[in-house]
Coordinates of C-alpha atoms in Angstrom, one line a residue:
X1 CA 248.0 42.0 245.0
X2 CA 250.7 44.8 244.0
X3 CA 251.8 42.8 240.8
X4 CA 247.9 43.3 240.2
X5 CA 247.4 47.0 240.5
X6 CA 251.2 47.6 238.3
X7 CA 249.7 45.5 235.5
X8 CA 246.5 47.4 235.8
X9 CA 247.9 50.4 235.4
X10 CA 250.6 49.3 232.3
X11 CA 247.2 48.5 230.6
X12 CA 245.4 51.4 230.6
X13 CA 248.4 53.4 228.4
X14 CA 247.8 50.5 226.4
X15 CA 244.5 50.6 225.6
X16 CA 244.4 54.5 225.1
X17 CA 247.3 53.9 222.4
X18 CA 245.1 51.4 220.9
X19 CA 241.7 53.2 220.7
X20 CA 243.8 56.2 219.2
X21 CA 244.9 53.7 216.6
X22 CA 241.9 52.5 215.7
X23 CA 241.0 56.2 215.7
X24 CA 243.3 56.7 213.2
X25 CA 242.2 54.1 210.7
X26 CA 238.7 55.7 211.0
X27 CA 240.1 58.8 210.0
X28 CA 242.6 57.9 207.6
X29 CA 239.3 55.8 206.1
X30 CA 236.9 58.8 205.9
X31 CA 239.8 60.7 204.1
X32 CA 241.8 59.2 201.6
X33 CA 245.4 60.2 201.5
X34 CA 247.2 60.7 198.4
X35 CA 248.2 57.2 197.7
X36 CA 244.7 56.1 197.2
X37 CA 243.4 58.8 195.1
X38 CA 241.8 58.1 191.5
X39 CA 244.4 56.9 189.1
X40 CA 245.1 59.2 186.0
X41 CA 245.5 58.7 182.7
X42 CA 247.7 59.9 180.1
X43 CA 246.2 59.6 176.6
X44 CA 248.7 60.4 173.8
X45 CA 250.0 58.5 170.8
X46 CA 254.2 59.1 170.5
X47 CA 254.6 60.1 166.4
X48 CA 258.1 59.2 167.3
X49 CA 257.4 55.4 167.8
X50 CA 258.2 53.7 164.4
X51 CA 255.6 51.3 165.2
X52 CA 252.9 49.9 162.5
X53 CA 249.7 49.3 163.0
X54 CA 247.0 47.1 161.7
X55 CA 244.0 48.7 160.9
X56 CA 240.2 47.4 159.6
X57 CA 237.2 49.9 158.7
X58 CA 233.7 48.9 158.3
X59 CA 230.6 51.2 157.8
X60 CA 227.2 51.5 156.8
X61 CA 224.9 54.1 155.7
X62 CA 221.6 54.8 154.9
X63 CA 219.7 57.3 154.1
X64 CA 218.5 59.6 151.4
X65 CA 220.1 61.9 148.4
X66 CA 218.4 64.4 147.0
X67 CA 219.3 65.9 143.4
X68 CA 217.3 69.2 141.7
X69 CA 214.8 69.0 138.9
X70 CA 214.9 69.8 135.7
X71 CA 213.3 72.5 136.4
X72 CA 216.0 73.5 139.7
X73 CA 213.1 74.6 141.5
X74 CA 212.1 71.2 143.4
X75 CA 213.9 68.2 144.5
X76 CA 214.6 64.3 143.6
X77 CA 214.7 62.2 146.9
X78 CA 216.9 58.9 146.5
X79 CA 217.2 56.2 148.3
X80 CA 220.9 55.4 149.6
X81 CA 221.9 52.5 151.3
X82 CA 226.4 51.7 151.0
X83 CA 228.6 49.7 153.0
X84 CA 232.7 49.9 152.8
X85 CA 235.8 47.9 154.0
X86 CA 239.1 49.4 154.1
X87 CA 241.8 47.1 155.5
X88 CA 245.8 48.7 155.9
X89 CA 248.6 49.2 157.6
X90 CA 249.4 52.5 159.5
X91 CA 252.7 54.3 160.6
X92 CA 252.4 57.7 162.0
X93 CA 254.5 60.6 160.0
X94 CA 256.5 63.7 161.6
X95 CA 254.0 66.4 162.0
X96 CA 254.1 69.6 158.7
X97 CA 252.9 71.8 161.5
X98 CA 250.4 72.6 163.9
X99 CA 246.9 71.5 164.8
X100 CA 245.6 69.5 161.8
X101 CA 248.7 69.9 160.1
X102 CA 250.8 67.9 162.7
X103 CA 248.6 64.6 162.1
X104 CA 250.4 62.8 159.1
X105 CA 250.5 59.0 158.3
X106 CA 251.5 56.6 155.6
X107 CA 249.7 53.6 155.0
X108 CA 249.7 50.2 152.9
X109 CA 246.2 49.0 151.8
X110 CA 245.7 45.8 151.3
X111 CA 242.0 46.0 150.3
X112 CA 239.7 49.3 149.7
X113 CA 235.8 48.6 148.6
X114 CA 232.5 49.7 148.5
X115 CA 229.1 49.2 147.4
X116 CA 226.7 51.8 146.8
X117 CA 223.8 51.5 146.0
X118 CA 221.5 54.7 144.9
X119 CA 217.5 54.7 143.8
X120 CA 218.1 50.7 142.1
X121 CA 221.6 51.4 140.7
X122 CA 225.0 49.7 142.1
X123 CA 228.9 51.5 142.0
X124 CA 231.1 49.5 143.3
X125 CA 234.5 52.1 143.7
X126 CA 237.4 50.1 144.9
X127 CA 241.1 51.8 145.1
X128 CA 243.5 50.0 142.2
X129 CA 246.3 47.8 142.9
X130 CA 248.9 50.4 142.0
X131 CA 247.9 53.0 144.4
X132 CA 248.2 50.6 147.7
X133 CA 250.6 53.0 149.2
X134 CA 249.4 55.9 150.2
X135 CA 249.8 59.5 152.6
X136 CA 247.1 60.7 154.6
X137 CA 247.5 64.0 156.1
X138 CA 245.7 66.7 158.0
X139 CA 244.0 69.6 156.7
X140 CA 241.7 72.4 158.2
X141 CA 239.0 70.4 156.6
X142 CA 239.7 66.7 157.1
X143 CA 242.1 64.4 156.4
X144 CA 243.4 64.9 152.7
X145 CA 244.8 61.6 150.9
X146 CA 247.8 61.3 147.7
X147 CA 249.5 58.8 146.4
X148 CA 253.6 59.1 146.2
X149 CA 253.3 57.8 142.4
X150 CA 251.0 59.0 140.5
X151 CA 247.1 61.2 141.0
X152 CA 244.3 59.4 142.4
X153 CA 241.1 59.0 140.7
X154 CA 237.9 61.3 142.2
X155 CA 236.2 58.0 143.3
X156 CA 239.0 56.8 145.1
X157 CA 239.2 60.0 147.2
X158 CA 235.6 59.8 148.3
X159 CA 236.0 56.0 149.4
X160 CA 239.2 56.7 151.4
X161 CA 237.8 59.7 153.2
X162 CA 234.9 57.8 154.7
X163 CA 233.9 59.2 158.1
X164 CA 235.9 57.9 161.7
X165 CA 239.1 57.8 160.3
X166 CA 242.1 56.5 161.9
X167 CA 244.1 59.7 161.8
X168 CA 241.2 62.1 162.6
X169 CA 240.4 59.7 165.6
X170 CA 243.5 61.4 167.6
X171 CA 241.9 64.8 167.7
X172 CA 239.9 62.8 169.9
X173 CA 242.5 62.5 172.9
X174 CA 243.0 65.3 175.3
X175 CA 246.2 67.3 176.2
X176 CA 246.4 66.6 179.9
X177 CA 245.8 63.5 181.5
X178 CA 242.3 62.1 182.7
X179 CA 240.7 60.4 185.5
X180 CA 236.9 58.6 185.2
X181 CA 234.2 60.5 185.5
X182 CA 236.3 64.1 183.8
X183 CA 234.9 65.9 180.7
X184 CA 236.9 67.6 178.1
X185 CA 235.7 70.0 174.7
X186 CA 237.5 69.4 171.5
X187 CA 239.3 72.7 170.2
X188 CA 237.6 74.3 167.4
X189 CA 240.0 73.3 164.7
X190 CA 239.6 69.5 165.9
X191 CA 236.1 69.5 165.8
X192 CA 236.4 70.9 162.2
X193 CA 238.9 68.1 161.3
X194 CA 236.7 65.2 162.8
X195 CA 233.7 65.9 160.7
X196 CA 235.6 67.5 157.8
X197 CA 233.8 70.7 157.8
X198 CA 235.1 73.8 155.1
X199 CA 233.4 75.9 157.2
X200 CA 231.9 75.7 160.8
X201 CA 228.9 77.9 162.3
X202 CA 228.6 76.4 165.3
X203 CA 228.8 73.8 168.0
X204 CA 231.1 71.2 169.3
X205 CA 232.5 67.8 170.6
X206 CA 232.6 66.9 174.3
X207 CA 234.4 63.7 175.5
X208 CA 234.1 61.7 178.6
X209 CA 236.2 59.1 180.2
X210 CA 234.4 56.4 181.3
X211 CA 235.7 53.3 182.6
X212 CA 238.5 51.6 183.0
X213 CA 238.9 47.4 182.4
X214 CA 241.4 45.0 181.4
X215 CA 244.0 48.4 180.3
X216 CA 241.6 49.7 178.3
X217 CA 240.2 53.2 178.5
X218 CA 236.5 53.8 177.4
X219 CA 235.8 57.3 175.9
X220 CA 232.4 58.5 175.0
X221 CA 232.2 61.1 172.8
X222 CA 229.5 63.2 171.0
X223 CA 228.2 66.3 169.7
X224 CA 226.5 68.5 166.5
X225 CA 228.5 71.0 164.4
X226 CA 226.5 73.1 161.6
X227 CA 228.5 74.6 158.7
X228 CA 229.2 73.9 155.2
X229 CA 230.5 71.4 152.8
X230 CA 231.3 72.6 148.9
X231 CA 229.3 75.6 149.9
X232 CA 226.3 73.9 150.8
X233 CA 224.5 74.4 154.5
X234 CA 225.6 70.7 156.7
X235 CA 224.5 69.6 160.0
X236 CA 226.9 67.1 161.3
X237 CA 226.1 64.7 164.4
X238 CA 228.7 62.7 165.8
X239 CA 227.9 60.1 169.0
X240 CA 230.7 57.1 169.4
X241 CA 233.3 55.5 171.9
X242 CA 236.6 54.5 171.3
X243 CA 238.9 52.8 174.1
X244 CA 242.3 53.6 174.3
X245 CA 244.7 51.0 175.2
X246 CA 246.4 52.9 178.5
X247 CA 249.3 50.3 178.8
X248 CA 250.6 50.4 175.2
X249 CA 249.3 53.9 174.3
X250 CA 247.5 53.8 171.2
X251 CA 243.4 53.9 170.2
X252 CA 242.6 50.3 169.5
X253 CA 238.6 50.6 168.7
X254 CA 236.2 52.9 167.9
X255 CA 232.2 52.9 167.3
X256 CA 230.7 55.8 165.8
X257 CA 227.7 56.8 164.6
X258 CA 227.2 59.8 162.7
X259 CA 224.3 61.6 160.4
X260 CA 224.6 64.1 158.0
X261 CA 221.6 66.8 156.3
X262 CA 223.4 68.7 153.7
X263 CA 221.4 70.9 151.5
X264 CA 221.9 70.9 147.5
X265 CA 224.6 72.8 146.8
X266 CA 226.4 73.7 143.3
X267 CA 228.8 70.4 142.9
X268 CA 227.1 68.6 145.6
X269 CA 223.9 66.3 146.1
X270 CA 222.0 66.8 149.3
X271 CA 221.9 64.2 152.0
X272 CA 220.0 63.3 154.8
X273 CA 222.0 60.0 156.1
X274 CA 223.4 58.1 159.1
X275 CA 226.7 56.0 159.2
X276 CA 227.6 53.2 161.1
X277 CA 231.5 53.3 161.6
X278 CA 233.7 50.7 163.4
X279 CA 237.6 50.9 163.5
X280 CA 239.8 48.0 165.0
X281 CA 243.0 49.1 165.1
X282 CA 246.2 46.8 166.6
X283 CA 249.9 46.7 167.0
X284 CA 251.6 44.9 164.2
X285 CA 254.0 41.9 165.0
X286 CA 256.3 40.2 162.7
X287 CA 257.0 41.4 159.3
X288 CA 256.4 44.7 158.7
X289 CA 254.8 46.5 155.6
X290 CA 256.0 50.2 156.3
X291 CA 259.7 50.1 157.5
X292 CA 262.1 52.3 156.6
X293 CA 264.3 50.0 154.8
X294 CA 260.6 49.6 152.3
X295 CA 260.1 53.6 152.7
X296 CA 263.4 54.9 151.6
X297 CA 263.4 56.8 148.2
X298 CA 259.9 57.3 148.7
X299 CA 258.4 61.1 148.2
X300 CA 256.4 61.5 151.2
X301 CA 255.9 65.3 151.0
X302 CA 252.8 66.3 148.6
X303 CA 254.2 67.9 145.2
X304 CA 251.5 69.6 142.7
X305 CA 251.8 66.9 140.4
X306 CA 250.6 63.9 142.7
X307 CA 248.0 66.4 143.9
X308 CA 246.3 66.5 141.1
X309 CA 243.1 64.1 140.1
X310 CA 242.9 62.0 137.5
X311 CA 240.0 61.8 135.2
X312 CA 240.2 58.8 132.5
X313 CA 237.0 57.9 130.0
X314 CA 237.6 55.0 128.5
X315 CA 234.5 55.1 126.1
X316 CA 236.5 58.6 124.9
X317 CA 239.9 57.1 125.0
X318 CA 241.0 60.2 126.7
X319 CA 243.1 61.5 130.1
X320 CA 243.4 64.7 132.3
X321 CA 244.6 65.8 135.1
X322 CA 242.7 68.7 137.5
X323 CA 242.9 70.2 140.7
X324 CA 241.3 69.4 143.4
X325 CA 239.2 72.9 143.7
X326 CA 237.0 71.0 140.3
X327 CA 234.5 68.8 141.1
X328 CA 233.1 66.1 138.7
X329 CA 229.0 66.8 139.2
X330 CA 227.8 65.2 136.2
X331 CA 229.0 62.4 133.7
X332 CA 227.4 60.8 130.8
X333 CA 228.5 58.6 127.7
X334 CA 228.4 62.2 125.5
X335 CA 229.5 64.2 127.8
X336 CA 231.1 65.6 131.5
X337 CA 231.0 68.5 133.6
X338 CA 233.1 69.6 136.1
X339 CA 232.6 72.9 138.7
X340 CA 235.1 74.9 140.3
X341 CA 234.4 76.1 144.1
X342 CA 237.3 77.6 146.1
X343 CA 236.4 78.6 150.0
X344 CA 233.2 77.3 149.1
X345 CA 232.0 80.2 146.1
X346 CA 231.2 79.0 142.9
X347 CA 234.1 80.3 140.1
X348 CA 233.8 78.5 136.7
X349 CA 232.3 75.5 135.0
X350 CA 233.5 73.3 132.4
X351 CA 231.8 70.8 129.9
X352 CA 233.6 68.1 128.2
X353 CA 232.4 66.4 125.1
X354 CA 234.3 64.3 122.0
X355 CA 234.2 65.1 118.7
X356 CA 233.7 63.3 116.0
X357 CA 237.1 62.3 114.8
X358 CA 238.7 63.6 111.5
X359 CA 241.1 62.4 109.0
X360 CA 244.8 61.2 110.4
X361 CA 246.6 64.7 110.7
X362 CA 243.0 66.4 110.3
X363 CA 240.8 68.2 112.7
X364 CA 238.3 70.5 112.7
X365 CA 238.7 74.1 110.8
X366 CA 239.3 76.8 112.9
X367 CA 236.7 78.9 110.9
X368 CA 234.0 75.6 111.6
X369 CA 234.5 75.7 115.2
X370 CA 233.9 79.5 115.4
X371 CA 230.7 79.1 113.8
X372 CA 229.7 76.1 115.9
X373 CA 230.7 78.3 119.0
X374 CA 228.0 81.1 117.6
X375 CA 225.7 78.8 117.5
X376 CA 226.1 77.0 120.7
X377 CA 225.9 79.9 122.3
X378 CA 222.8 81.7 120.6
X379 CA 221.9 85.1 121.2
X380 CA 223.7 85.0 124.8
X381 CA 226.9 85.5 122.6
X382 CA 228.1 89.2 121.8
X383 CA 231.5 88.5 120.8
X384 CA 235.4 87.4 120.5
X385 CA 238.3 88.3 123.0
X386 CA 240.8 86.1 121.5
X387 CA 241.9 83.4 119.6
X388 CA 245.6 81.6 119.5
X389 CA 246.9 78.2 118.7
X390 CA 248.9 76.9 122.2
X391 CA 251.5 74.7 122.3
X392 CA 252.7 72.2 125.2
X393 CA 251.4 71.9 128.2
X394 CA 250.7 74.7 131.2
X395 CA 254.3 75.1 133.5
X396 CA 253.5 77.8 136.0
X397 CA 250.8 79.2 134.0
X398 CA 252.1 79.2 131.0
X399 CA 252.4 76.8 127.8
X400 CA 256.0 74.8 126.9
X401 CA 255.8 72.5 124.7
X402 CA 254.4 68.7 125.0
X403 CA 253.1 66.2 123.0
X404 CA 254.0 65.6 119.3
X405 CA 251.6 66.1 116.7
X406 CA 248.7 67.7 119.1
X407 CA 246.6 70.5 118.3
X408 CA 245.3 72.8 120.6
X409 CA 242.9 75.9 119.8
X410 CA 241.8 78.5 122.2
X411 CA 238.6 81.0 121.1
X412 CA 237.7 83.3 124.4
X413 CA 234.2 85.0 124.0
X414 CA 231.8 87.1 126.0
X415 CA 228.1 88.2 126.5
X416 CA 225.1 87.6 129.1
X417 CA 223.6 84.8 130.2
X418 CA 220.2 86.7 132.0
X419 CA 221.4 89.9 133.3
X420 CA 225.5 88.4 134.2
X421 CA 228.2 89.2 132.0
X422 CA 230.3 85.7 131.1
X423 CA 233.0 84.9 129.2
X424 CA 233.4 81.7 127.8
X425 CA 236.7 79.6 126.9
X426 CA 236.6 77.0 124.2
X427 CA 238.9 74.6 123.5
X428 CA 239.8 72.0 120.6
X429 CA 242.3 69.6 121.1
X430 CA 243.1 67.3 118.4
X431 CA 244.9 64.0 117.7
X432 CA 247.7 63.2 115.2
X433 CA 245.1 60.1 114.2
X434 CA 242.2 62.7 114.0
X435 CA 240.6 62.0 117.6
X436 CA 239.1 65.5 118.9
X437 CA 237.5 66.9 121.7
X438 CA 236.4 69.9 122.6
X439 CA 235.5 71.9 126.1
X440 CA 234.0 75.0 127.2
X441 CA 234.4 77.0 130.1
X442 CA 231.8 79.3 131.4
X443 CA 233.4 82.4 133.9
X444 CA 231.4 85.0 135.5
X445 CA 233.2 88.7 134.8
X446 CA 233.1 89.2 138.5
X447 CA 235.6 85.8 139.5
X448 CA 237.6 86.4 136.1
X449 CA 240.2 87.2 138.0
X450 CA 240.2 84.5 140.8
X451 CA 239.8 82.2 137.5
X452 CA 242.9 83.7 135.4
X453 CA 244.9 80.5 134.2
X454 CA 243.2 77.8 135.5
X455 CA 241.8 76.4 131.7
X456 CA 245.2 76.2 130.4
X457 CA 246.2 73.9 133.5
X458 CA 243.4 71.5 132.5
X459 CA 242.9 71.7 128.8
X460 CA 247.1 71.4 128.1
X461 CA 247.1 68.0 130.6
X462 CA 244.7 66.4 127.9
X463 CA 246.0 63.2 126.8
X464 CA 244.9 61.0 123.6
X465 CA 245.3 57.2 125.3
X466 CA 246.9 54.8 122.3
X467 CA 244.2 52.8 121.0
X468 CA 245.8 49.1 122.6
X469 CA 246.0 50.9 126.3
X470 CA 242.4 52.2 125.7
X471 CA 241.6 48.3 124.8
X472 CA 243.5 46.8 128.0
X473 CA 241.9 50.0 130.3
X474 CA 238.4 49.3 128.5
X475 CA 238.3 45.6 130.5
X476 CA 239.1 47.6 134.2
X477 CA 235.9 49.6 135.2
X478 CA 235.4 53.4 134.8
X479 CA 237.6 55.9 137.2
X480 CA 237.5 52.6 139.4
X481 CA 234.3 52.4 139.4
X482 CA 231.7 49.8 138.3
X483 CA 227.5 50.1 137.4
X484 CA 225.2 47.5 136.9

């Protein structure tokens, strides 16, 4: 029986060392150690990678526009209803700076379209074969978009900066990394960029990580800025997700919904309207669109000239070029106007109409168009500042000379429109084959100064199309644009 009572005690030590064990497991359960804590996530997007991506938009909005009266007292409602499809390739850019300005991207569209359709009337803007290449690039207010070769028409600007783009989409991802379940507040200058604000008021953007599946990161996102757009009072809501591809870093969807109430302002129709946005964005394979060998010689940095926006009116046979502080706000057969609004105050306007045309080597008298300016302008006119013949086009402000056999007269006026001192600047440009036109720009005295210069740079980049490239333009739509 001894061989019994050693055994029995050898167990015991045993079994204590086992009970602690299983002690242990308990514990070590109940508290997780560090290898079994929540995974994090880092969410960023290497600029350096000289990888291309393939990336489709599609949206829908509806809603309503709302345009003054006659009378500027009450308002026209419209009904709006648009959908869009933009289809390109994407390489990220080397950053020009900081925030907003370090998000820069080329891209190769292969397709750019919309259809919009306003109180019973179709447009159907669509970005022209020639300007497939393009840069997109943050600014304070948004993405801003040129083409390396030559100035984009107004209508192709609005239908490349449709909301939920694929550059402003980064602003989206946060500095440090994430696990499910954490929170995180856009910075004030991204929440700006994402809804392309001029100006912001108040609110914000907060984001949310949500799940995990398959490598792919879900992010909610959502939020209401108030500010202004052109001047006018906006409301902006933004609610979406986008998953983020955690294994080959890069945003591969989003889904966005956003509204917009924007109040009437002095270049801009108000709008009370919700978009439907979704992005698919994936890593190219195989031949690529955007490599460097297809990229070199290409001027990727913006220059004034490709800045600028072209204007073309075919039914005129006649070209310009303007900055992008003018805004087109209303254009007819007989006539266009365009307004001028820098940090979102009102400076200048400026009406455009052709003339009837005049003899080969003929135009208009100066001493006719000085009476016809009198009498346009009716008892608000009180006088003449100036008058001069300029030759060439504006270089730094000032005129050099430019196209053969053109005619350009400046009259500057003033007087009072109410109880607000004006000045006016009229223009005629004329033709060697006798085509004229004529513009008028109307300055108050108080932004005269802000203004100084800025006629010459649009009236001296007027161009007379030749009568067989007027023909071949007349069978392409209108600044890209089509009505039925």
């Amino acid at each position: 029986m001894s061989w019994f009572f050693e055994r029995k005690q050898k167990v015991k030590p045993m079994f204590r060392m086992t009970v602690r064990c299983l002690l242990l497991v308990v514990i070590c359960g109940a508290f997780p150690t560090p290898s079994t804590a929540a995974d994090a996530y880092s969410l960023v997007e290497d600029y350096t990678n000289p990888r291309e991506f393939a990336v489709t938009v599609e949206m829908k909005v509806t809603g309503k526009m709302q345009a003054s009266a006659g009378d500027k007292k009450t308002a026209i409602s419209m009904k709006l209803n648009a959908e869009a499809e933009l289809d390109y390739d994407e390489r990220r850019l080397p950053p020009a700076g900081r925030d907003s300005r370090a998000l820069r991207c080329v891209r190769y569209y292969r397709s750019a379209h919309a259809n919009i359709q306003v109180d019973g009337q179709t447009t159907l803007p669509r970005l022209r074969q020639k300007n497939k290449l393009i840069v997109a690039e943050g600014q304070p207010n948004g993405v801003r978009y040129h083409s390396p070769e030559r100035p984009l028409y107004f209508t192709e600007l609005q239908l490349l900066g449709a909301p939920g783009d694929s550059l402003a989409v980064l602003v989206l991802l946060p500095s440090r990394d994430v696990e499910i379940g954490d929170t995180w507040k856009l910075d004030d200058w991204a929440a700006q960029f994402f809804t392309s604000l001029e100006a912001v008021e108040k609110g914000g953007i907060e984001c949310t990580a949500k799940s995990v599946e398959n490598d792919l990161l879900q992010v909610h996102f959502a939020g209401e800025l108030t500010g202004a757009i052109y001047g006018a009072f906006t409301t902006v809501t933004v609610d979406g997700d986008f998953w983020f591809d955690v294994k080959n870093s890069y945003v591969t969807k989003m889904e966005l919904k956003q509204s917009e109430k924007r109040t009437i302002g002095v270049v801009s129709q108000g709008l009370d309207v919700e978009a439907q946005v979704t992005l698919n964005r994936a890593l190219k394979t195989g031949e690529k669109s955007l490599s460097d060998e297809s990229l070199a010689g290409v001027p990727l940095e913006p220059n004034p000239a490709n800045l600028l926006i072209a204007f073309d009116s075919n039914a005129w046979n006649v070209r310009f070029f303007h900055d992008r502080l003018w805004h087109l706000y209303k254009h007819e057969r007989d006539a266009a106007a365009f307004r001028l609004v820098d940090h979102g105050s009102f400076l200048a306007q400026c009406k455009i109409a052709p003339l009837k045309s005049a003899k080969p080597g003929k135009h208009l008298s100066e001493d006719r168009f000085l009476k016809d300016i009198q009498t346009t302008l009716g008892e608000q006119f009180q006088g003449v500042t100036s008058v001069e013949q300029v030759k060439g086009k504006a270089v730094n402000g000032k005129a050099v000379d430019g196209e053969e056999g053109r005619y350009i007269y400046r009259v500057e006026t003033f007087g009072k429109i109410g109880d607000h001192e004006v000045t006016w600047i009229h223009y005629l440009i004329a033709a060697a084959d006798g085509r004229q036109i004529a513009l008028i720009f109307t300055v108050g005295k108080d932004v005269q100064e802000k203004f100084e210069g800025r006629d010459l740079q649009l009236a001296t980049s007027v161009e007379f199309l030749p009568v067989a490239a007027s023909a071949q333009q007349a069978s392409e739509p209108a600044q890209a644009d089509r009505t039925k």
